[in-house]
Amino acid sequence: MFADLCSNPKVLKNTLELGYTRIGYETRTDRKPTKMAEISPPPQDLIEKYQNFHLPSGNPLGSSIKFYSRLTFHYAKGELNQLLTSGNAVLQSYDLIAIEPKDEASFRFACTLAEVDIITFDCSQKTNFAIKTGLVKQAIARGIFFELKYTQGIAGSSCEHLISTGTKLALVTKGKNIIFSGGSDVAHHLRGPHDIINLGVMIGLSTDNARKAVTVNPASAVLHGETRRTAKGAIGVMNTSKMNGEEQKWRIDGYSPNSSSDAMEE
């Protein structure tokens, strides 16, 4: 199944029509979420809103589509440090927590200490801090994923910034733990999964790793979120790259070896 973990209700129909069936609904904030639960959009609300929507195949929207709540922080040095390491109850209510570092100090914190699932980058401009291999390795060891929002590189000089940041990530991660997401509320900026796989190859990923960036890796990020929110999280975290195909699919997203309909990839 293809995933876009940074979507918007304004383009949900378009996202579904492009073939994405695992969708993260993003809430963005620059402040401490003392009352963030009040604005948390339950995924079920989206399902009810689109219950009469039919996929291009003619099948109705149903159990084959899954939605995840996501909270993304814009983060600079010293802000929110305690909040993002305290097991905050409000944060635990979100399926996914993402952080967008603004400087080297916040990137270091995100990689080494923050209780998050995704580190995302602003690819509409040049990254103003070094993406250091040592920090990236620590983040990967903690099960954190790195996100590139491809729509930020659709036009003008932003494309150069997206390719530059993506190429650096592909190099320092050795192709691991990268996620591609949309991150736009403009429908014509969105692209289908196979176009995004081609983008992954363009920045230096193998075809297999590029495909994982819109399939297995997003699913693993969701699994990381589940373990973060539960008392058994310390036991439940696993490195999916070391599993064989069937074991990997079974562990992620409730896959049953006897049912091909739940496989993570099409």
PDB file of C-alpha atoms in Angstrom:
ATOM      1  CA  MET A   1       0.000   0.000   0.000  1.00  0.00           C
ATOM      2  CA  PHE A   2       1.219   3.496  -0.817  1.00  0.00           C
ATOM      3  CA  ALA A   3       1.340   6.129   1.915  1.00  0.00           C
ATOM      4  CA  ASP A   4       1.371   9.905   2.208  1.00  0.00           C
ATOM      5  CA  LEU A   5       1.903  10.775   5.862  1.00  0.00           C
ATOM      6  CA  CYS A   6       1.580  14.542   5.373  1.00  0.00           C
ATOM      7  CA  SER A   7      -1.742  15.318   3.750  1.00  0.00           C
ATOM      8  CA  ASN A   8      -4.529  17.864   4.072  1.00  0.00           C
ATOM      9  CA  PRO A   9      -8.332  17.473   3.943  1.00  0.00           C
ATOM     10  CA  LYS A  10      -8.440  19.994   1.085  1.00  0.00           C
ATOM     11  CA  VAL A  11      -6.687  17.512  -1.192  1.00  0.00           C
ATOM     12  CA  LEU A  12      -7.777  14.244   0.392  1.00  0.00           C
ATOM     13  CA  LYS A  13      -9.899  13.205  -2.582  1.00  0.00           C
ATOM     14  CA  ASN A  14      -7.002  13.860  -4.954  1.00  0.00           C
ATOM     15  CA  THR A  15      -4.614  11.947  -2.700  1.00  0.00           C
ATOM     16  CA  LEU A  16      -6.911   8.927  -2.709  1.00  0.00           C
ATOM     17  CA  GLU A  17      -7.377   9.095  -6.477  1.00  0.00           C
ATOM     18  CA  LEU A  18      -3.597   9.001  -6.935  1.00  0.00           C
ATOM     19  CA  GLY A  19      -3.523   5.643  -5.173  1.00  0.00           C
ATOM     20  CA  TYR A  20      -2.455   6.483  -1.622  1.00  0.00           C
ATOM     21  CA  THR A  21      -4.284   4.421   0.988  1.00  0.00           C
ATOM     22  CA  ARG A  22      -2.320   5.258   4.157  1.00  0.00           C
ATOM     23  CA  ILE A  23      -2.775   8.936   4.892  1.00  0.00           C
ATOM     24  CA  GLY A  24      -1.491  11.167   7.674  1.00  0.00           C
ATOM     25  CA  TYR A  25      -3.547  14.254   8.498  1.00  0.00           C
ATOM     26  CA  GLU A  26      -1.141  16.983   9.611  1.00  0.00           C
ATOM     27  CA  THR A  27      -1.628  19.616  12.283  1.00  0.00           C
ATOM     28  CA  ARG A  28       1.223  22.136  12.438  1.00  0.00           C
ATOM     29  CA  THR A  29       2.155  24.228  15.447  1.00  0.00           C
ATOM     30  CA  ASP A  30       4.790  26.673  16.603  1.00  0.00           C
ATOM     31  CA  ARG A  31       3.676  26.605  20.226  1.00  0.00           C
ATOM     32  CA  LYS A  32       3.539  24.269  23.183  1.00  0.00           C
ATOM     33  CA  PRO A  33       0.473  22.010  22.827  1.00  0.00           C
ATOM     34  CA  THR A  34      -0.988  22.660  26.288  1.00  0.00           C
ATOM     35  CA  LYS A  35      -4.473  22.319  24.826  1.00  0.00           C
ATOM     36  CA  MET A  36      -3.583  20.613  21.576  1.00  0.00           C
ATOM     37  CA  ALA A  37      -6.096  17.825  22.170  1.00  0.00           C
ATOM     38  CA  GLU A  38      -8.831  20.382  21.486  1.00  0.00           C
ATOM     39  CA  ILE A  39      -7.732  20.773  17.869  1.00  0.00           C
ATOM     40  CA  SER A  40      -6.652  17.194  17.245  1.00  0.00           C
ATOM     41  CA  PRO A  41      -8.569  15.920  14.203  1.00  0.00           C
ATOM     42  CA  PRO A  42      -9.620  12.315  14.863  1.00  0.00           C
ATOM     43  CA  PRO A  43      -9.003  10.200  11.741  1.00  0.00           C
ATOM     44  CA  GLN A  44     -12.526   8.772  12.063  1.00  0.00           C
ATOM     45  CA  ASP A  45     -13.923  12.207  11.162  1.00  0.00           C
ATOM     46  CA  LEU A  46     -12.219  11.981   7.795  1.00  0.00           C
ATOM     47  CA  ILE A  47     -13.521   8.486   7.184  1.00  0.00           C
ATOM     48  CA  GLU A  48     -17.096   9.598   7.889  1.00  0.00           C
ATOM     49  CA  LYS A  49     -16.726  12.639   5.628  1.00  0.00           C
ATOM     50  CA  TYR A  50     -15.620  10.490   2.698  1.00  0.00           C
ATOM     51  CA  GLN A  51     -17.678   7.373   3.394  1.00  0.00           C
ATOM     52  CA  ASN A  52     -19.471   7.711   0.036  1.00  0.00           C
ATOM     53  CA  PHE A  53     -16.266   8.315  -1.904  1.00  0.00           C
ATOM     54  CA  HIS A  54     -15.333   5.632  -4.426  1.00  0.00           C
ATOM     55  CA  LEU A  55     -11.788   4.814  -5.447  1.00  0.00           C
ATOM     56  CA  PRO A  56     -10.790   4.785  -9.146  1.00  0.00           C
ATOM     57  CA  SER A  57     -11.224   1.003  -9.042  1.00  0.00           C
ATOM     58  CA  GLY A  58     -14.898   1.537  -8.216  1.00  0.00           C
ATOM     59  CA  ASN A  59     -14.512   0.214  -4.695  1.00  0.00           C
ATOM     60  CA  PRO A  60     -15.976   2.344  -1.901  1.00  0.00           C
ATOM     61  CA  LEU A  61     -13.771   3.971   0.703  1.00  0.00           C
ATOM     62  CA  GLY A  62     -13.648   1.552   3.614  1.00  0.00           C
ATOM     63  CA  SER A  63     -11.313  -0.548   5.670  1.00  0.00           C
ATOM     64  CA  SER A  64      -8.702  -0.474   2.902  1.00  0.00           C
ATOM     65  CA  ILE A  65      -8.023   3.197   3.727  1.00  0.00           C
ATOM     66  CA  LYS A  66      -6.338   4.177   6.970  1.00  0.00           C
ATOM     67  CA  PHE A  67      -5.897   7.645   8.417  1.00  0.00           C
ATOM     68  CA  TYR A  68      -3.397   8.786  11.032  1.00  0.00           C
ATOM     69  CA  SER A  69      -3.318  11.945  13.124  1.00  0.00           C
ATOM     70  CA  ARG A  70      -0.037  13.824  12.977  1.00  0.00           C
ATOM     71  CA  LEU A  71       1.389  16.791  14.870  1.00  0.00           C
ATOM     72  CA  THR A  72       4.354  18.663  13.378  1.00  0.00           C
ATOM     73  CA  PHE A  73       6.489  21.117  15.354  1.00  0.00           C
ATOM     74  CA  HIS A  74       8.552  23.943  13.878  1.00  0.00           C
ATOM     75  CA  TYR A  75      11.443  23.780  16.252  1.00  0.00           C
ATOM     76  CA  ALA A  76      14.407  26.038  17.051  1.00  0.00           C
ATOM     77  CA  LYS A  77      17.161  25.825  19.656  1.00  0.00           C
ATOM     78  CA  GLY A  78      15.914  25.482  23.222  1.00  0.00           C
ATOM     79  CA  GLU A  79      12.205  25.448  22.384  1.00  0.00           C
ATOM     80  CA  LEU A  80      10.052  22.533  23.540  1.00  0.00           C
ATOM     81  CA  ASN A  81      13.002  20.429  24.736  1.00  0.00           C
ATOM     82  CA  GLN A  82      11.301  19.294  27.917  1.00  0.00           C
ATOM     83  CA  LEU A  83       7.960  18.803  26.208  1.00  0.00           C
ATOM     84  CA  LEU A  84       9.384  16.488  23.555  1.00  0.00           C
ATOM     85  CA  THR A  85      11.139  14.249  26.070  1.00  0.00           C
ATOM     86  CA  SER A  86       8.531  14.104  28.831  1.00  0.00           C
ATOM     87  CA  GLY A  87       5.995  11.617  27.489  1.00  0.00           C
ATOM     88  CA  ASN A  88       3.411  14.420  27.322  1.00  0.00           C
ATOM     89  CA  ALA A  89      -0.129  12.995  27.395  1.00  0.00           C
ATOM     90  CA  VAL A  90      -1.334  15.246  24.583  1.00  0.00           C
ATOM     91  CA  LEU A  91       1.467  14.066  22.324  1.00  0.00           C
ATOM     92  CA  GLN A  92       0.622  10.474  23.151  1.00  0.00           C
ATOM     93  CA  SER A  93      -2.808  10.998  21.588  1.00  0.00           C
ATOM     94  CA  TYR A  94      -1.278  11.500  18.139  1.00  0.00           C
ATOM     95  CA  ASP A  95      -0.411   8.621  15.843  1.00  0.00           C
ATOM     96  CA  LEU A  96       2.632  10.496  14.561  1.00  0.00           C
ATOM     97  CA  ILE A  97       4.838  13.245  15.965  1.00  0.00           C
ATOM     98  CA  ALA A  98       7.113  15.097  13.558  1.00  0.00           C
ATOM     99  CA  ILE A  99       9.657  17.823  14.095  1.00  0.00           C
ATOM    100  CA  GLU A 100      11.067  20.330  11.604  1.00  0.00           C
ATOM    101  CA  PRO A 101      14.446  21.519  12.952  1.00  0.00           C
ATOM    102  CA  LYS A 102      15.428  25.108  12.254  1.00  0.00           C
ATOM    103  CA  ASP A 103      19.091  24.985  13.265  1.00  0.00           C
ATOM    104  CA  GLU A 104      21.908  22.574  14.070  1.00  0.00           C
ATOM    105  CA  ALA A 105      21.095  22.442  17.789  1.00  0.00           C
ATOM    106  CA  SER A 106      17.473  21.485  17.186  1.00  0.00           C
ATOM    107  CA  PHE A 107      18.522  18.910  14.578  1.00  0.00           C
ATOM    108  CA  ARG A 108      20.928  17.359  17.088  1.00  0.00           C
ATOM    109  CA  PHE A 109      18.192  17.243  19.730  1.00  0.00           C
ATOM    110  CA  ALA A 110      15.714  15.722  17.271  1.00  0.00           C
ATOM    111  CA  CYS A 111      18.148  12.969  16.324  1.00  0.00           C
ATOM    112  CA  THR A 112      19.350  12.091  19.818  1.00  0.00           C
ATOM    113  CA  LEU A 113      16.695  12.849  22.445  1.00  0.00           C
ATOM    114  CA  ALA A 114      13.312  13.957  21.111  1.00  0.00           C
ATOM    115  CA  GLU A 115      10.425  11.491  21.379  1.00  0.00           C
ATOM    116  CA  VAL A 116       9.340  11.836  17.772  1.00  0.00           C
ATOM    117  CA  ASP A 117       8.690   9.548  14.821  1.00  0.00           C
ATOM    118  CA  ILE A 118       9.665  11.768  11.905  1.00  0.00           C
ATOM    119  CA  ILE A 119      12.241  14.481  11.267  1.00  0.00           C
ATOM    120  CA  THR A 120      11.057  16.592   8.356  1.00  0.00           C
ATOM    121  CA  PHE A 121      12.866  19.248   6.341  1.00  0.00           C
ATOM    122  CA  ASP A 122      11.772  22.535   4.814  1.00  0.00           C
ATOM    123  CA  CYS A 123      12.827  21.859   1.234  1.00  0.00           C
ATOM    124  CA  SER A 124      11.451  25.178  -0.022  1.00  0.00           C
ATOM    125  CA  GLN A 125      14.746  26.755   1.048  1.00  0.00           C
ATOM    126  CA  LYS A 126      18.356  25.815   1.614  1.00  0.00           C
ATOM    127  CA  THR A 127      18.970  23.792   4.779  1.00  0.00           C
ATOM    128  CA  ASN A 128      20.981  26.051   7.088  1.00  0.00           C
ATOM    129  CA  PHE A 129      22.593  23.285   9.132  1.00  0.00           C
ATOM    130  CA  ALA A 130      24.780  20.292   8.394  1.00  0.00           C
ATOM    131  CA  ILE A 131      23.104  16.895   8.099  1.00  0.00           C
ATOM    132  CA  LYS A 132      25.822  15.016   9.961  1.00  0.00           C
ATOM    133  CA  THR A 133      26.271  11.290   9.476  1.00  0.00           C
ATOM    134  CA  GLY A 134      26.780  10.587  13.187  1.00  0.00           C
ATOM    135  CA  LEU A 135      23.517  12.262  14.177  1.00  0.00           C
ATOM    136  CA  VAL A 136      21.618  10.567  11.372  1.00  0.00           C
ATOM    137  CA  LYS A 137      22.926   7.174  12.491  1.00  0.00           C
ATOM    138  CA  GLN A 138      21.693   7.844  16.034  1.00  0.00           C
ATOM    139  CA  ALA A 139      18.261   8.795  14.738  1.00  0.00           C
ATOM    140  CA  ILE A 140      18.033   5.668  12.584  1.00  0.00           C
ATOM    141  CA  ALA A 141      19.089   3.530  15.552  1.00  0.00           C
ATOM    142  CA  ARG A 142      16.199   5.088  17.496  1.00  0.00           C
ATOM    143  CA  GLY A 143      13.742   4.191  14.721  1.00  0.00           C
ATOM    144  CA  ILE A 144      13.211   7.749  13.486  1.00  0.00           C
ATOM    145  CA  PHE A 145      12.486   8.496   9.815  1.00  0.00           C
ATOM    146  CA  PHE A 146      13.525  11.440   7.640  1.00  0.00           C
ATOM    147  CA  GLU A 147      10.859  13.075   5.500  1.00  0.00           C
ATOM    148  CA  LEU A 148      11.123  14.977   2.229  1.00  0.00           C
ATOM    149  CA  LYS A 149       8.018  16.879   1.102  1.00  0.00           C
ATOM    150  CA  TYR A 150       8.281  16.621  -2.649  1.00  0.00           C
ATOM    151  CA  THR A 151       5.694  19.333  -3.391  1.00  0.00           C
ATOM    152  CA  GLN A 152       8.095  21.946  -2.009  1.00  0.00           C
ATOM    153  CA  GLY A 153      10.283  21.341  -5.044  1.00  0.00           C
ATOM    154  CA  ILE A 154       7.604  21.671  -7.712  1.00  0.00           C
ATOM    155  CA  ALA A 155       8.596  25.104  -9.015  1.00  0.00           C
ATOM    156  CA  GLY A 156      11.523  27.505  -9.289  1.00  0.00           C
ATOM    157  CA  SER A 157      14.617  27.343  -7.121  1.00  0.00           C
ATOM    158  CA  SER A 158      12.816  25.130  -4.589  1.00  0.00           C
ATOM    159  CA  CYS A 159      13.467  22.161  -6.853  1.00  0.00           C
ATOM    160  CA  GLU A 160      17.189  22.733  -6.418  1.00  0.00           C
ATOM    161  CA  HIS A 161      16.789  22.804  -2.629  1.00  0.00           C
ATOM    162  CA  LEU A 162      14.735  19.600  -2.633  1.00  0.00           C
ATOM    163  CA  ILE A 163      17.285  17.750  -4.763  1.00  0.00           C
ATOM    164  CA  SER A 164      20.181  19.088  -2.677  1.00  0.00           C
ATOM    165  CA  THR A 165      18.674  18.080   0.675  1.00  0.00           C
ATOM    166  CA  GLY A 166      17.436  14.780  -0.733  1.00  0.00           C
ATOM    167  CA  THR A 167      20.825  13.888  -2.182  1.00  0.00           C
ATOM    168  CA  LYS A 168      22.527  14.619   1.147  1.00  0.00           C
ATOM    169  CA  LEU A 169      19.998  12.465   2.994  1.00  0.00           C
ATOM    170  CA  ALA A 170      20.325   9.598   0.543  1.00  0.00           C
ATOM    171  CA  LEU A 171      24.086   9.678   1.042  1.00  0.00           C
ATOM    172  CA  VAL A 172      24.257   9.891   4.852  1.00  0.00           C
ATOM    173  CA  THR A 173      21.401   7.429   5.438  1.00  0.00           C
ATOM    174  CA  LYS A 174      22.682   5.015   2.785  1.00  0.00           C
ATOM    175  CA  GLY A 175      19.134   5.008   1.464  1.00  0.00           C
ATOM    176  CA  LYS A 176      17.525   3.960   4.749  1.00  0.00           C
ATOM    177  CA  ASN A 177      14.652   5.507   6.724  1.00  0.00           C
ATOM    178  CA  ILE A 178      13.605   8.064   4.108  1.00  0.00           C
ATOM    179  CA  ILE A 179       9.963   8.992   3.568  1.00  0.00           C
ATOM    180  CA  PHE A 180       8.394  11.011   0.755  1.00  0.00           C
ATOM    181  CA  SER A 181       5.213  12.949   1.533  1.00  0.00           C
ATOM    182  CA  GLY A 182       3.083  15.549  -0.215  1.00  0.00           C
ATOM    183  CA  GLY A 183       2.709  18.301   2.352  1.00  0.00           C
ATOM    184  CA  SER A 184       0.596  20.566   0.147  1.00  0.00           C
ATOM    185  CA  ASP A 185      -3.007  21.739   0.041  1.00  0.00           C
ATOM    186  CA  VAL A 186      -2.767  22.409  -3.714  1.00  0.00           C
ATOM    187  CA  ALA A 187      -4.133  19.468  -5.694  1.00  0.00           C
ATOM    188  CA  HIS A 188      -2.117  19.970  -8.891  1.00  0.00           C
ATOM    189  CA  HIS A 189       1.132  19.849  -6.901  1.00  0.00           C
ATOM    190  CA  LEU A 190       0.522  16.246  -5.882  1.00  0.00           C
ATOM    191  CA  ARG A 191       2.112  13.356  -7.733  1.00  0.00           C
ATOM    192  CA  GLY A 192       1.423   9.636  -7.920  1.00  0.00           C
ATOM    193  CA  PRO A 193       3.566   7.053  -6.112  1.00  0.00           C
ATOM    194  CA  HIS A 194       5.449   5.951  -9.216  1.00  0.00           C
ATOM    195  CA  ASP A 195       6.498   9.528 -10.003  1.00  0.00           C
ATOM    196  CA  ILE A 196       7.800   9.810  -6.439  1.00  0.00           C
ATOM    197  CA  ILE A 197       9.729   6.566  -6.792  1.00  0.00           C
ATOM    198  CA  ASN A 198      11.405   8.091  -9.861  1.00  0.00           C
ATOM    199  CA  LEU A 199      12.250  11.161  -7.770  1.00  0.00           C
ATOM    200  CA  GLY A 200      13.856   8.886  -5.204  1.00  0.00           C
ATOM    201  CA  VAL A 201      16.064   7.350  -7.869  1.00  0.00           C
ATOM    202  CA  MET A 202      16.969  10.862  -9.030  1.00  0.00           C
ATOM    203  CA  ILE A 203      18.370  11.790  -5.598  1.00  0.00           C
ATOM    204  CA  GLY A 204      20.435   8.620  -5.409  1.00  0.00           C
ATOM    205  CA  LEU A 205      18.175   5.960  -3.904  1.00  0.00           C
ATOM    206  CA  SER A 206      18.017   2.490  -5.362  1.00  0.00           C
ATOM    207  CA  THR A 207      14.670   1.634  -6.936  1.00  0.00           C
ATOM    208  CA  ASP A 208      13.940  -0.659  -3.994  1.00  0.00           C
ATOM    209  CA  ASN A 209      14.702   2.016  -1.389  1.00  0.00           C
ATOM    210  CA  ALA A 210      12.767   4.618  -3.373  1.00  0.00           C
ATOM    211  CA  ARG A 211       9.727   2.334  -3.327  1.00  0.00           C
ATOM    212  CA  LYS A 212      10.142   1.741   0.398  1.00  0.00           C
ATOM    213  CA  ALA A 213      10.018   5.521   0.879  1.00  0.00           C
ATOM    214  CA  VAL A 214       6.308   5.467  -0.021  1.00  0.00           C
ATOM    215  CA  THR A 215       5.409   1.993   1.292  1.00  0.00           C
ATOM    216  CA  VAL A 216       7.342   0.138   3.976  1.00  0.00           C
ATOM    217  CA  ASN A 217       9.053   3.140   5.576  1.00  0.00           C
ATOM    218  CA  PRO A 218       5.845   5.095   6.261  1.00  0.00           C
ATOM    219  CA  ALA A 219       4.334   1.919   7.738  1.00  0.00           C
ATOM    220  CA  SER A 220       7.383   1.517   9.958  1.00  0.00           C
ATOM    221  CA  ALA A 221       7.036   5.141  11.093  1.00  0.00           C
ATOM    222  CA  VAL A 222       3.445   4.408  12.120  1.00  0.00           C
ATOM    223  CA  LEU A 223       4.666   1.344  14.010  1.00  0.00           C
ATOM    224  CA  HIS A 224       7.252   3.533  15.747  1.00  0.00           C
ATOM    225  CA  GLY A 225       4.428   5.865  16.763  1.00  0.00           C
ATOM    226  CA  GLU A 226       2.482   2.958  18.219  1.00  0.00           C
ATOM    227  CA  THR A 227       5.415   1.831  20.328  1.00  0.00           C
ATOM    228  CA  ARG A 228       6.077   5.409  21.441  1.00  0.00           C
ATOM    229  CA  ARG A 229       2.534   5.693  22.764  1.00  0.00           C
ATOM    230  CA  THR A 230       2.373   2.397  24.623  1.00  0.00           C
ATOM    231  CA  ALA A 231       4.009   1.152  27.797  1.00  0.00           C
ATOM    232  CA  LYS A 232       5.469  -1.743  25.796  1.00  0.00           C
ATOM    233  CA  GLY A 233       7.168   0.591  23.355  1.00  0.00           C
ATOM    234  CA  ALA A 234      10.657  -0.124  24.629  1.00  0.00           C
ATOM    235  CA  ILE A 235      10.102  -3.792  23.861  1.00  0.00           C
ATOM    236  CA  GLY A 236       8.173  -3.335  20.644  1.00  0.00           C
ATOM    237  CA  VAL A 237      10.662  -1.298  18.588  1.00  0.00           C
ATOM    238  CA  MET A 238      12.292  -3.344  15.850  1.00  0.00           C
ATOM    239  CA  ASN A 239      14.522  -2.921  12.819  1.00  0.00           C
ATOM    240  CA  THR A 240      12.292  -3.975   9.909  1.00  0.00           C
ATOM    241  CA  SER A 241      15.173  -3.878   7.429  1.00  0.00           C
ATOM    242  CA  LYS A 242      16.506  -7.101   8.966  1.00  0.00           C
ATOM    243  CA  MET A 243      13.247  -9.032   8.451  1.00  0.00           C
ATOM    244  CA  ASN A 244      12.403 -11.115   5.435  1.00  0.00           C
ATOM    245  CA  GLY A 245       9.542  -9.971   3.230  1.00  0.00           C
ATOM    246  CA  GLU A 246       6.750 -12.032   4.746  1.00  0.00           C
ATOM    247  CA  GLU A 247       7.793 -11.384   8.333  1.00  0.00           C
ATOM    248  CA  GLN A 248       8.053  -7.670   7.629  1.00  0.00           C
ATOM    249  CA  LYS A 249       4.580  -7.486   6.124  1.00  0.00           C
ATOM    250  CA  TRP A 250       3.074  -9.535   8.947  1.00  0.00           C
ATOM    251  CA  ARG A 251       4.525  -7.255  11.626  1.00  0.00           C
ATOM    252  CA  ILE A 252       3.410  -4.065   9.891  1.00  0.00           C
ATOM    253  CA  ASP A 253      -0.217  -3.036   9.520  1.00  0.00           C
ATOM    254  CA  GLY A 254      -1.778  -6.325  10.610  1.00  0.00           C
ATOM    255  CA  TYR A 255      -0.676  -8.283   7.575  1.00  0.00           C
ATOM    256  CA  SER A 256      -1.810 -11.883   7.353  1.00  0.00           C
ATOM    257  CA  PRO A 257       0.360 -14.332   5.354  1.00  0.00           C
ATOM    258  CA  ASN A 258      -2.832 -15.830   3.930  1.00  0.00           C
ATOM    259  CA  SER A 259      -4.199 -12.553   2.629  1.00  0.00           C
ATOM    260  CA  SER A 260      -2.477 -10.689  -0.183  1.00  0.00           C
ATOM    261  CA  SER A 261      -4.865  -7.743   0.166  1.00  0.00           C
ATOM    262  CA  ASP A 262      -2.975  -6.438   3.191  1.00  0.00           C
ATOM    263  CA  ALA A 263       0.476  -6.443   1.599  1.00  0.00           C
ATOM    264  CA  MET A 264       2.344  -3.189   2.002  1.00  0.00           C
ATOM    265  CA  GLU A 265       3.256  -2.871  -1.650  1.00  0.00           C
ATOM    266  CA  GLU A 266       1.207  -3.070  -4.809  1.00  0.00           C
TER     267      GLU A 266
END
